[in-house]
CSV table of C-alpha atoms in Angstrom, one decimal:
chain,number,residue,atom,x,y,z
E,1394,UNK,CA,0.0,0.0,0.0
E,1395,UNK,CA,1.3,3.5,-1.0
E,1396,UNK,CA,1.5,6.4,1.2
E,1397,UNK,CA,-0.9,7.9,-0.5
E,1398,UNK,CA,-3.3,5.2,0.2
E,1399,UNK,CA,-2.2,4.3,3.6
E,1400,UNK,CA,-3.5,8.7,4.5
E,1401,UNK,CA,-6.1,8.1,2.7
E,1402,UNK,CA,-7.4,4.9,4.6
E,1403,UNK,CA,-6.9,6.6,7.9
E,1404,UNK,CA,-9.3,9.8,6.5
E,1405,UNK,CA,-11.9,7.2,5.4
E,1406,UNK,CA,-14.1,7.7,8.7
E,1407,UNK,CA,-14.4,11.3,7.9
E,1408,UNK,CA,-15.2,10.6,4.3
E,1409,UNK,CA,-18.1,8.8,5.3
E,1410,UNK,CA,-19.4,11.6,7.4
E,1411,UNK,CA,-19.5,13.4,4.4
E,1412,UNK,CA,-22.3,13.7,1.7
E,1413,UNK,CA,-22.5,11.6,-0.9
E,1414,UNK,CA,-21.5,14.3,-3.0
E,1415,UNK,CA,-18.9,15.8,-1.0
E,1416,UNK,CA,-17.3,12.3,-0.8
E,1417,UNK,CA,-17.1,12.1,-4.4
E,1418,UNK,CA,-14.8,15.4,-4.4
E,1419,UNK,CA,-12.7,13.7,-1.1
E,1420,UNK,CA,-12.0,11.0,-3.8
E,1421,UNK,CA,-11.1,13.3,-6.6
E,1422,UNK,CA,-8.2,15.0,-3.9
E,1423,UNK,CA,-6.7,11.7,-3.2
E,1424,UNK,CA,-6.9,11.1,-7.1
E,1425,UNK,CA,-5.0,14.1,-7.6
E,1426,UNK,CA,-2.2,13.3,-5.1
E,1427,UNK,CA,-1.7,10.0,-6.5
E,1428,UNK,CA,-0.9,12.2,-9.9
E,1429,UNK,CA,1.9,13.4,-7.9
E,1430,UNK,CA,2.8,11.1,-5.9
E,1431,UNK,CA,6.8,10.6,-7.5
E,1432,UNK,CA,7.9,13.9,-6.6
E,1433,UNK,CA,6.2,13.8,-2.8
E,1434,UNK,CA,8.4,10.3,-2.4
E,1435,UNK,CA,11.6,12.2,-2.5
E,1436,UNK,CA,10.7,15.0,0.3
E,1437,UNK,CA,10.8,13.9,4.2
E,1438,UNK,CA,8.6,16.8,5.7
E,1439,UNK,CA,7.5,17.5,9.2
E,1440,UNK,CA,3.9,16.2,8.5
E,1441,UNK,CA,3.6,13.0,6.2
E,1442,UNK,CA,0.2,14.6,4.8
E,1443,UNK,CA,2.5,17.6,3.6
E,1444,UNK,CA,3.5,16.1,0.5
E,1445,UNK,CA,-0.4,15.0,-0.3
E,1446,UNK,CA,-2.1,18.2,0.4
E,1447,UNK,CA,0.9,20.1,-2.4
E,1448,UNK,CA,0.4,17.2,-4.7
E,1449,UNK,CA,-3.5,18.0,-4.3
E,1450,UNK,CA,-2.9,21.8,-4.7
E,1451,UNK,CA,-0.7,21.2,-7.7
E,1452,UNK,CA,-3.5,19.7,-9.8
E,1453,UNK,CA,-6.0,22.2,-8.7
E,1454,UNK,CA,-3.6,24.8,-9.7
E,1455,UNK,CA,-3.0,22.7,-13.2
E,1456,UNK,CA,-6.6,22.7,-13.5
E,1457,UNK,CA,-7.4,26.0,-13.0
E,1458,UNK,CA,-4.9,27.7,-15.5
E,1459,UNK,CA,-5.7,25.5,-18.0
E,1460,UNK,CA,-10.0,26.8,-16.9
E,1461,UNK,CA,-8.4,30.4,-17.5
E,1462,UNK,CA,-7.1,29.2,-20.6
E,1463,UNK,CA,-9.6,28.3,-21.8
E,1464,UNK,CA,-11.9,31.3,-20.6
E,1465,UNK,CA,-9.5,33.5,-22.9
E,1466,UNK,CA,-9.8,31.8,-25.9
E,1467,UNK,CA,-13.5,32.1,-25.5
E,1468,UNK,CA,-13.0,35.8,-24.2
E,1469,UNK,CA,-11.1,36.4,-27.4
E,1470,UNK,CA,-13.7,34.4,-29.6
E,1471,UNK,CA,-16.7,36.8,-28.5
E,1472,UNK,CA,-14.6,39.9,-29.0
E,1473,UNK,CA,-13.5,39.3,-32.4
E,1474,UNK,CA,-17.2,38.9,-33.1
E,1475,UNK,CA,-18.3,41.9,-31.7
């Protein structure tokens, strides 16, 4: 069992107090960290969640530039019609 999935397995408690819905988006986190979970193996921090939660940032971040991204281009698209 990974790291990753060894946090994960001790959260699970509070992901069943969550909504169904809300426990959908805990998954999606976890899924994210496990995108990142090469670089986090080469860090020793003071917390072992640290690595997790920047992995979990990192593809939010990721996610939301390429959103912005994309909002320009349609930005751009309505201007040039206008």
């Amino acid at each position: 069992m990974s790291h990753t999935n060894q946090i994960e397995a001790e959260w699970d408690e509070y992901r069943r107090a969550l909504r169904p819905t809300d426990q959908a988006i805990f998954d999606r986190l976890f899924e994210y960290a496990q995108l990142h979970t090469d670089p986090s193996t080469v860090h020793k921090p003071l917390f072992v969640e640290t690595p997790i939660l920047i992995s979990i940032l990192l593809e939010q971040q990721i996610q939301i530039d390429d959103l912005v991204d994309r909002l320009d281009h349609v930005e751009d698209d309505l201007n040039d019609r206008g």
